Coordinates of C-alpha atoms and ligand atoms in Angstrom, one line a residue:
M1 CA 90.8 121.2 90.9
E2 CA 89.3 118.5 88.8
K3 CA 87.8 115.6 90.7
K4 CA 89.8 112.5 90.9
R5 CA 89.3 109.2 92.7
A6 CA 91.6 108.3 95.5
R7 CA 94.4 106.1 94.3
W8 CA 95.5 105.0 97.7
R9 CA 93.0 103.8 100.2
D10 CA 93.7 103.0 103.8
E11 CA 95.3 99.9 104.8
E12 CA 92.4 97.5 104.7
E13 CA 91.2 98.6 101.3
D14 CA 94.6 98.8 99.8
A15 CA 94.8 95.3 98.6
V16 CA 91.4 95.5 96.8
V17 CA 92.2 98.9 95.3
A18 CA 95.7 97.8 94.2
D19 CA 94.1 94.8 92.5
R20 CA 91.6 96.9 90.7
R21 CA 94.2 99.3 89.6
R22 CA 96.5 96.6 88.4
H23 CA 93.6 95.2 86.4
E24 CA 92.8 98.6 84.9
K25 CA 96.4 99.3 84.1
E26 CA 96.7 95.9 82.3
K27 CA 93.6 96.6 80.4
K28 CA 94.9 100.1 79.4
K29 CA 98.3 98.7 78.5
K30 CA 96.7 96.0 76.3
A31 CA 94.5 98.5 74.6
K32 CA 97.5 100.7 73.9
L33 CA 99.6 97.9 72.5
E34 CA 96.7 96.8 70.3
R35 CA 96.4 100.3 69.0
I36 CA 100.1 100.6 68.3
G37 CA 100.0 97.2 66.6
R38 CA 97.0 98.3 64.5
E39 CA 98.9 101.4 63.4
R40 CA 101.9 99.3 62.4
N41 CA 100.2 96.3 60.9
G42 CA 96.9 97.6 59.7
E43 CA 94.1 95.3 60.5
Q44 CA 96.5 92.5 61.1
T45 CA 97.0 93.4 64.7
T46 CA 94.8 91.0 66.4
T47 CA 94.8 88.4 63.6
T48 CA 97.8 87.2 61.7
T49 CA 98.5 84.7 59.0
T50 CA 100.5 81.6 60.0
P51 CA 102.8 79.9 57.5
D52 CA 100.2 77.3 56.8
G53 CA 97.9 80.1 55.6
K54 CA 95.5 79.9 58.5
R55 CA 94.5 83.1 60.2
R56 CA 95.0 83.0 64.0
V57 CA 93.7 85.3 66.6
L58 CA 96.5 86.5 68.8
H59 CA 95.7 87.0 72.4
G60 CA 98.0 89.0 74.6
T61 CA 100.2 92.0 74.0
V62 CA 101.9 91.7 70.7
A63 CA 103.3 94.9 69.3
E64 CA 105.3 93.5 66.4
I65 CA 105.3 90.2 64.7
D66 CA 108.0 89.1 62.3
L67 CA 108.2 86.0 60.1
T68 CA 111.9 85.2 60.1
S69 CA 113.6 83.2 57.4
S70 CA 113.7 80.3 59.8
G71 CA 109.9 80.4 59.8
L72 CA 109.8 81.1 63.5
L73 CA 107.7 83.8 64.9
R74 CA 109.6 86.6 66.6
F75 CA 107.8 88.7 69.1
T76 CA 108.8 92.1 70.3
G77 CA 106.8 92.5 73.5
P78 CA 106.7 95.4 75.9
E79 CA 110.1 96.2 77.4
I80 CA 110.5 94.9 80.9
R81 CA 113.5 96.2 82.7
S82 CA 114.7 94.6 85.9
C83 CA 116.1 96.6 88.8
R84 CA 119.8 96.9 88.9
S85 CA 121.8 95.4 91.7
V86 CA 123.0 97.2 94.8
E87 CA 126.4 96.0 93.9
N88 CA 126.5 99.0 91.6
Y89 CA 127.1 101.1 94.7
E90 CA 129.9 101.0 97.1
R91 CA 128.8 101.5 100.7
L92 CA 130.4 104.4 102.5
N93 CA 128.7 104.9 105.9
H94 CA 125.5 104.4 107.8
I95 CA 123.5 107.7 108.1
E96 CA 120.4 106.8 110.1
E97 CA 118.1 104.0 111.1
G98 CA 114.5 105.1 111.0
A99 CA 111.4 103.1 111.8
Y100 CA 110.9 102.0 108.2
G101 CA 114.3 102.0 106.6
V102 CA 118.0 102.2 107.2
V103 CA 119.8 105.0 105.3
F104 CA 123.4 104.7 104.0
R105 CA 125.7 106.9 102.1
G106 CA 127.1 105.2 99.0
R107 CA 129.0 105.8 95.8
D108 CA 128.0 104.8 92.3
V109 CA 130.8 102.6 91.3
S110 CA 130.7 103.6 87.6
T111 CA 130.2 107.3 87.9
G112 CA 131.7 108.0 91.4
E113 CA 128.5 110.0 92.3
I114 CA 127.7 110.1 96.0
V115 CA 124.1 109.0 96.8
A116 CA 121.9 108.0 99.7
L117 CA 120.5 104.5 99.8
K118 CA 117.5 103.7 101.9
K119 CA 117.1 100.0 102.6
L120 CA 113.5 99.2 103.0
K121 CA 112.5 97.0 105.9
V122 CA 110.6 94.2 104.3
D123 CA 108.9 91.9 106.7
K124 CA 108.6 88.7 104.8
D125 CA 106.8 86.7 107.4
Q126 CA 104.0 89.0 108.2
H127 CA 103.1 91.5 105.5
G128 CA 105.3 91.0 102.6
F129 CA 106.4 94.2 100.7
P130 CA 105.2 97.0 102.9
I131 CA 102.6 99.4 101.6
T132 CA 104.7 102.3 103.0
S133 CA 107.6 101.4 100.7
L134 CA 105.3 101.2 97.7
R135 CA 103.8 104.5 98.6
E136 CA 107.2 106.1 99.1
I137 CA 108.5 104.8 95.7
E138 CA 105.3 105.7 93.9
A139 CA 105.2 109.3 95.3
L140 CA 108.9 109.9 94.6
M141 CA 108.5 108.7 91.1
E142 CA 105.5 111.0 90.5
L143 CA 107.0 114.1 92.1
S144 CA 109.8 116.0 90.4
H145 CA 110.6 119.3 92.1
P146 CA 113.9 121.0 93.1
N147 CA 112.7 120.9 96.8
I148 CA 111.7 117.3 96.8
V149 CA 114.4 114.6 97.2
N150 CA 115.3 113.1 93.8
L151 CA 114.7 109.4 93.4
K152 CA 117.4 107.9 91.1
E153 CA 116.4 104.3 91.0
V154 CA 115.4 101.3 93.0
V155 CA 118.0 98.6 93.3
I156 CA 117.9 95.1 94.8
G157 CA 120.3 93.0 96.8
G158 CA 120.9 89.3 96.7
A159 CA 117.7 88.3 98.5
L160 CA 114.1 89.2 97.6
D161 CA 113.8 91.3 100.8
Q162 CA 116.7 93.5 100.0
I163 CA 115.3 96.6 98.3
Y164 CA 116.9 100.0 98.3
I165 CA 115.7 103.4 97.2
V166 CA 118.6 105.3 95.6
M167 CA 118.3 109.1 96.2
E168 CA 120.4 112.1 95.7
F169 CA 122.6 112.5 98.8
V170 CA 121.7 115.6 100.9
E171 CA 124.2 116.7 103.6
H172 CA 121.8 117.5 106.5
D173 CA 118.4 117.0 107.9
L174 CA 117.0 120.1 109.6
K175 CA 116.4 118.3 112.9
S176 CA 120.1 117.3 113.3
L177 CA 121.3 120.6 112.1
M178 CA 119.1 122.5 114.5
T179 CA 120.1 120.3 117.4
D180 CA 123.7 121.5 116.9
M181 CA 122.9 125.2 116.3
R182 CA 123.3 127.4 119.3
E183 CA 121.2 130.2 117.7
P184 CA 118.0 129.8 115.7
F185 CA 118.2 130.5 112.0
L186 CA 118.1 134.1 111.0
Q187 CA 114.7 135.5 109.9
S188 CA 116.0 135.7 106.3
E189 CA 117.0 132.1 106.4
V190 CA 113.7 131.0 108.0
K191 CA 111.9 132.7 105.1
T192 CA 114.0 130.9 102.5
I193 CA 113.5 127.5 104.2
L194 CA 109.8 128.0 104.6
H195 CA 109.3 129.3 101.1
Q196 CA 111.0 126.2 99.7
L197 CA 109.0 123.9 101.9
L198 CA 105.8 125.6 100.8
S199 CA 106.8 125.4 97.1
A200 CA 107.4 121.6 97.5
T201 CA 104.2 121.2 99.3
A202 CA 102.2 123.1 96.7
H203 CA 103.7 120.8 94.1
M204 CA 102.6 117.7 96.1
H205 CA 99.1 119.0 96.7
E206 CA 98.7 119.9 93.0
N207 CA 99.7 116.3 92.2
W208 CA 97.1 115.0 94.6
I209 CA 99.6 113.8 97.2
I210 CA 99.5 114.5 101.0
H211 CA 102.8 113.9 102.8
R212 CA 101.3 113.2 106.2
D213 CA 104.6 113.3 108.0
L214 CA 106.2 116.7 107.6
K215 CA 108.6 117.5 110.4
T216 CA 112.2 118.7 110.7
S217 CA 113.8 115.3 110.5
N218 CA 112.1 114.7 107.1
L219 CA 113.4 118.0 105.7
L220 CA 116.8 117.6 104.2
M221 CA 119.1 120.6 103.4
N222 CA 122.1 120.6 101.2
N223 CA 125.2 122.8 101.6
K224 CA 123.7 125.2 99.0
G225 CA 120.8 126.1 101.2
M226 CA 118.3 124.0 99.3
I227 CA 115.6 122.2 101.1
K228 CA 114.6 118.7 100.0
V229 CA 111.4 117.2 101.4
A230 CA 112.0 113.5 102.1
D231 CA 110.4 110.4 103.7
F232 CA 107.2 109.8 101.7
G233 CA 106.5 106.6 103.7
L234 CA 103.2 108.0 105.0
A235 CA 102.2 109.9 101.8
R236 CA 99.1 109.0 99.9
Y237 CA 96.9 110.2 97.1
F238 CA 93.8 112.1 98.2
S239 CA 90.5 112.7 96.5
E240 CA 87.8 115.3 96.5
P241 CA 85.6 115.1 98.4
A242 CA 87.9 113.7 101.1
A243 CA 87.8 110.0 101.7
P244 CA 88.1 108.4 105.1
M245 CA 91.8 108.0 106.1
T246 CA 93.6 106.5 109.1
P247 CA 94.2 108.9 112.1
L248 CA 97.5 107.1 112.8
V249 CA 99.5 109.6 110.8
V250 CA 101.8 112.5 111.4
T251 CA 104.3 112.6 114.3
L252 CA 102.5 113.9 117.4
W253 CA 104.1 117.3 117.7
Y254 CA 103.2 118.1 114.1
R255 CA 99.7 116.6 114.1
A256 CA 96.7 118.7 113.2
P257 CA 93.9 119.2 115.7
E258 CA 91.3 117.6 113.4
I259 CA 93.3 114.3 113.4
L260 CA 93.8 114.6 117.2
L261 CA 90.1 115.0 117.6
G262 CA 89.4 112.0 115.6
A263 CA 88.1 113.4 112.3
K264 CA 87.5 110.5 109.8
Q265 CA 88.2 112.8 106.9
Y266 CA 91.1 115.1 106.5
S267 CA 93.1 116.4 103.6
T268 CA 96.0 118.6 102.5
E269 CA 95.3 120.9 105.4
V270 CA 97.1 118.5 107.8
D271 CA 100.4 119.2 106.0
M272 CA 99.7 122.9 106.4
W273 CA 99.4 122.5 110.1
S274 CA 102.7 120.6 110.3
I275 CA 104.3 123.5 108.3
G276 CA 103.0 125.9 110.9
C277 CA 104.7 123.8 113.6
I278 CA 107.9 123.7 111.6
F279 CA 107.7 127.5 111.0
G280 CA 107.5 128.0 114.8
E281 CA 110.3 125.5 115.4
L282 CA 112.6 127.3 112.9
L283 CA 112.0 130.6 114.7
I284 CA 112.7 129.3 118.3
N285 CA 115.0 126.4 117.5
K286 CA 112.9 123.9 119.4
P287 CA 109.7 122.1 118.6
L288 CA 106.7 124.4 119.0
I289 CA 104.1 122.1 120.6
E290 CA 105.7 119.2 122.4
G291 CA 102.8 117.1 123.8
K292 CA 103.5 113.9 125.8
S293 CA 100.3 112.2 124.6
E294 CA 97.5 112.9 122.2
I295 CA 95.3 114.6 124.9
N296 CA 98.3 116.5 126.2
Q297 CA 99.1 117.6 122.6
I298 CA 95.7 119.0 122.1
M299 CA 95.7 120.7 125.5
K300 CA 99.0 122.3 124.6
I301 CA 97.6 123.5 121.3
F302 CA 94.7 125.1 123.2
E303 CA 97.2 126.7 125.6
L304 CA 98.9 128.4 122.7
L305 CA 96.0 129.3 120.5
G306 CA 93.0 129.4 122.9
Y307 CA 90.0 127.1 122.7
P308 CA 88.0 126.8 119.4
D309 CA 84.3 127.4 119.4
E310 CA 81.5 127.0 116.9
S311 CA 82.3 130.3 115.2
S312 CA 86.1 129.7 114.9
W313 CA 85.6 126.1 114.0
P314 CA 82.1 125.2 113.0
G315 CA 81.3 121.5 113.7
F316 CA 84.3 120.8 115.9
R317 CA 82.1 119.8 118.8
S318 CA 80.8 116.8 116.8
L319 CA 84.3 115.4 116.2
P320 CA 84.6 112.0 118.0
N321 CA 87.2 113.1 120.6
A322 CA 85.9 116.7 121.2
K323 CA 83.1 115.4 123.5
S324 CA 85.6 114.4 126.2
I325 CA 87.3 117.8 126.3
N326 CA 86.4 120.1 129.1
I327 CA 86.4 123.7 127.9
P328 CA 86.9 126.1 130.7
K329 CA 85.0 129.4 130.9
D330 CA 88.0 131.4 130.1
R331 CA 88.8 130.3 126.6
K332 CA 91.8 132.6 126.2
P333 CA 95.2 131.0 125.6
K334 CA 97.8 131.2 128.3
T335 CA 100.2 132.8 125.9
S336 CA 99.5 134.2 122.5
L337 CA 101.4 133.7 119.3
R338 CA 102.4 137.4 119.4
S339 CA 103.9 137.1 122.9
R340 CA 105.6 133.7 122.0
F341 CA 107.2 135.3 118.9
P342 CA 107.9 138.9 119.9
Y343 CA 110.6 139.4 117.3
I344 CA 108.8 138.7 114.2
T345 CA 106.7 141.2 112.2
S346 CA 102.9 141.3 112.2
A347 CA 103.1 139.7 108.7
G348 CA 105.1 136.8 110.2
V349 CA 102.5 136.3 113.1
D350 CA 99.7 136.5 110.5
L351 CA 101.2 133.8 108.4
L352 CA 101.9 131.6 111.4
S353 CA 98.3 132.0 112.7
S354 CA 97.0 131.3 109.2
L355 CA 98.9 128.0 109.2
L356 CA 97.8 127.2 112.7
Q357 CA 94.0 127.8 112.1
F358 CA 91.9 125.3 113.9
D359 CA 89.3 125.0 111.2
P360 CA 91.0 123.2 108.2
K361 CA 88.7 125.1 105.9
K362 CA 90.2 128.4 107.1
R363 CA 93.8 127.2 107.1
I364 CA 95.9 128.8 104.4
T365 CA 96.9 126.6 101.4
A366 CA 100.5 126.2 100.3
K367 CA 99.8 128.1 97.1
E368 CA 98.3 131.1 99.0
A369 CA 101.1 131.0 101.6
L370 CA 103.7 131.3 98.9
E371 CA 102.2 134.7 98.1
H372 CA 102.1 135.9 101.7
P373 CA 103.4 139.5 102.4
Y374 CA 105.9 138.0 104.9
F375 CA 108.1 136.9 102.1
K376 CA 108.0 140.3 100.5
E377 CA 109.0 142.4 103.4
E378 CA 112.4 143.1 105.0
P379 CA 114.4 141.1 105.9
M380 CA 114.0 139.5 102.5
P381 CA 114.6 135.7 102.1
K382 CA 118.3 135.0 101.9
P383 CA 119.4 133.6 98.5
P384 CA 120.0 129.8 99.1
E385 CA 123.6 130.1 97.8
A386 CA 124.4 132.6 100.5
F387 CA 123.6 130.1 103.3
P388 CA 126.5 129.1 105.4
S389 CA 127.6 125.5 104.9
F390 CA 127.8 123.3 107.9
P391 CA 129.9 120.1 108.4
S392 CA 127.7 117.2 107.5
K393 CA 127.0 114.4 109.9
A394 CA 125.5 112.2 107.2
G395 CA 128.7 112.7 105.3
E396 CA 130.7 111.8 108.4
E397 CA 132.2 115.2 108.9
R398 CA 130.5 115.2 112.3
K399 CA 129.0 112.5 114.6
R400 CA 125.3 112.2 114.9
K401 CA 123.4 112.7 118.1
A402 CA 119.8 112.4 119.1
P403 CA 117.3 110.6 116.8
S404 CA 114.1 112.4 116.1
P405 CA 110.6 111.5 117.2
R406 CA 108.8 108.9 115.2
A407 CA 105.7 109.0 113.1
P408 CA 103.1 106.5 114.4
V409 CA 104.0 103.0 113.6
A410 CA 100.8 101.1 113.6
V411 CA 99.8 102.4 110.1
H412 CA 102.9 100.7 108.8
G413 CA 101.8 97.5 110.4
F414 CA 105.1 96.0 111.6
E415 CA 108.0 96.5 113.8
V416 CA 111.5 95.7 112.9
S417 CA 114.7 95.7 114.8
D418 CA 116.6 93.3 112.8
S419 CA 120.3 94.0 112.8
K420 CA 120.7 92.0 109.7
L421 CA 118.8 94.7 107.9
L422 CA 121.5 97.1 108.5
G423 CA 123.9 95.7 105.9
F424 CA 123.8 95.4 102.2
S425 CA 124.0 91.7 102.5
D426 CA 122.6 89.3 105.1
D427 CA 125.8 87.8 106.2
E428 CA 127.6 91.1 106.6
N429 CA 128.7 91.8 110.2
D430 CA 127.7 95.4 110.8
N431 CA 129.4 97.2 113.5
M432 CA 127.5 100.4 113.0
P433 CA 125.6 101.7 116.0
I434 CA 122.0 100.7 116.1
L435 CA 119.8 103.6 117.2
A436 CA 116.7 103.0 119.3
S437 CA 114.5 100.7 117.3
P438 CA 110.7 100.4 117.3
S439 CA 110.7 97.3 119.4
S440 CA 113.0 98.7 122.1
S441 CA 111.4 99.6 125.5
L442 CA 111.1 103.2 124.4
F443 CA 108.4 102.1 121.9
R444 CA 105.9 100.3 124.1
D445 CA 102.8 101.7 122.5
N446 CA 101.7 104.0 119.8
E447 CA 101.3 106.9 122.0
Q448 CA 104.9 106.9 123.0
L449 CA 105.8 106.4 119.4
G450 CA 103.7 109.4 118.3
A451 CA 105.2 111.5 121.1
G452 CA 108.7 110.5 120.2
F453 CA 111.5 109.5 122.6
Q454 CA 113.2 112.8 122.9
L455 CA 110.7 114.3 125.3
R456 CA 112.1 116.4 128.0
F457 CA 110.3 115.6 131.1
G458 CA 110.2 118.2 133.9
Ligands
ADP501 N1 118.7 111.5 100.6 C1 119.2 111.6 101.8 N2 120.5 112.1 101.9 C2 121.0 112.2 103.2 N3 120.4 111.7 104.3 C3 119.2 111.2 104.2 C4 118.6 111.1 102.9 N4 117.3 110.5 103.1 C5 117.2 110.3 104.4 N5 118.3 110.7 105.1 C6 118.6 110.6 106.6 O1 118.0 109.5 107.1 C7 117.0 109.8 108.0 C8 115.8 108.8 107.9 O2 115.3 108.8 106.5 P1 113.8 108.8 106.3 O3 113.6 108.7 104.8 O4 113.2 109.9 107.0 O5 113.4 107.4 106.9 P2 112.4 107.0 108.0 O6 111.1 106.6 107.3 O7 113.0 105.8 108.7 O8 112.1 108.1 108.9 C9 116.6 111.3 107.7 O9 116.1 111.9 108.8 C10 117.9 111.8 107.3 O10 118.7 112.2 108.4
MG502 MG1 111.8 110.1 108.5

């Protein structure tokens, strides 16, 4: 892969980087417009002749200059389109309130198309337009893939803080779907879901984007068996070599060991670890590694996979949090992947253990995983169109139940539980149920946030 500078830095650097990028963009745009102008007007681009015959240097972005009969100059500048209004959509029902947005189902008034609208939580007083929302919009604009949710447009409400992402409506998220399923997905279905997830992830990584919050509640599935990766609120561009990034990412149960052990640099491999956890969850119909805290999470990982050492993970001992870990003499795991998944083939276990490699350098990439023999052996992946269709909660065919565990909140920098944000307009009286919000007692600290609030204690 060619080298590229990081386009998104971590929070404290974001403002500086954004400023520089804006400046560079403006410079580029200006140069482009000047070039177009030169092509159209010959050498007259940056200088033009006024009616009084004097030559005047034109500053700014002038693409076309026309002397009208009235003698007035008419400028055709770059097209600036404003966002359309949310009034173009009729609100149907509330789908979910997450930590960073409220999601509704809506209908395009002019076309009748059913869409999902995510109202972004904008904290005017403290941080202005949240960086997570900018990242989500930028990533979704950049990525176009059948297994990534399609961004249609961004619309605005009456006030400056009412911003909505309009996306294609997808009937289910895997978390809610699996909560209602009495049996896990069939092997052939797991393969199809996993393959689509890998395909979307390979596309993100090829486009220099790490998702950083892959988990079942962020994987949508439509009634045609198509997976759509959603929720790019924690996504960011990465660079090679890896730049320092915040460790406050990825919902605890899906968080890679290098992040848990405090690595300052990490990259696309963190998404691959999450995919390993999702793969396991699809097979057993419950989260694979459900830690109650960061340290408990890492201990549970060791229980499942054994303890790493200098040969399996060179350099792991020097990671900041590794020093405080007591490694017992017997490094063997309490259970093995093989015994935890007795019904899958050796190829299946091999793929799972390649995803759950301690050493990020040894972890399989999305591109490699797509070619894994697991997908080429019986039972073959089920064609998506052969998937059964389920009644959709989001489409109000069924009631929603438990919310899913949250990604860490600190990185987003604010907490919101403003019932006003639930509606399309501020004065609307919303009777929709409000799910646990980040400022409720369930969310006292980041650790709880990371661990989620669905933990099953004893
Ligand atoms: N395009 C969509 N179609 C249908 N439901 C969606 C869509 N996008 C999100 N949802 C639902 O809303 C939930 C929260 O959306 P998400 O983008 O993950 O927000 P958050 O950042 O708050 O987690 C998802 O888990 C899913 O149930
Ligand atoms: Mg989410």
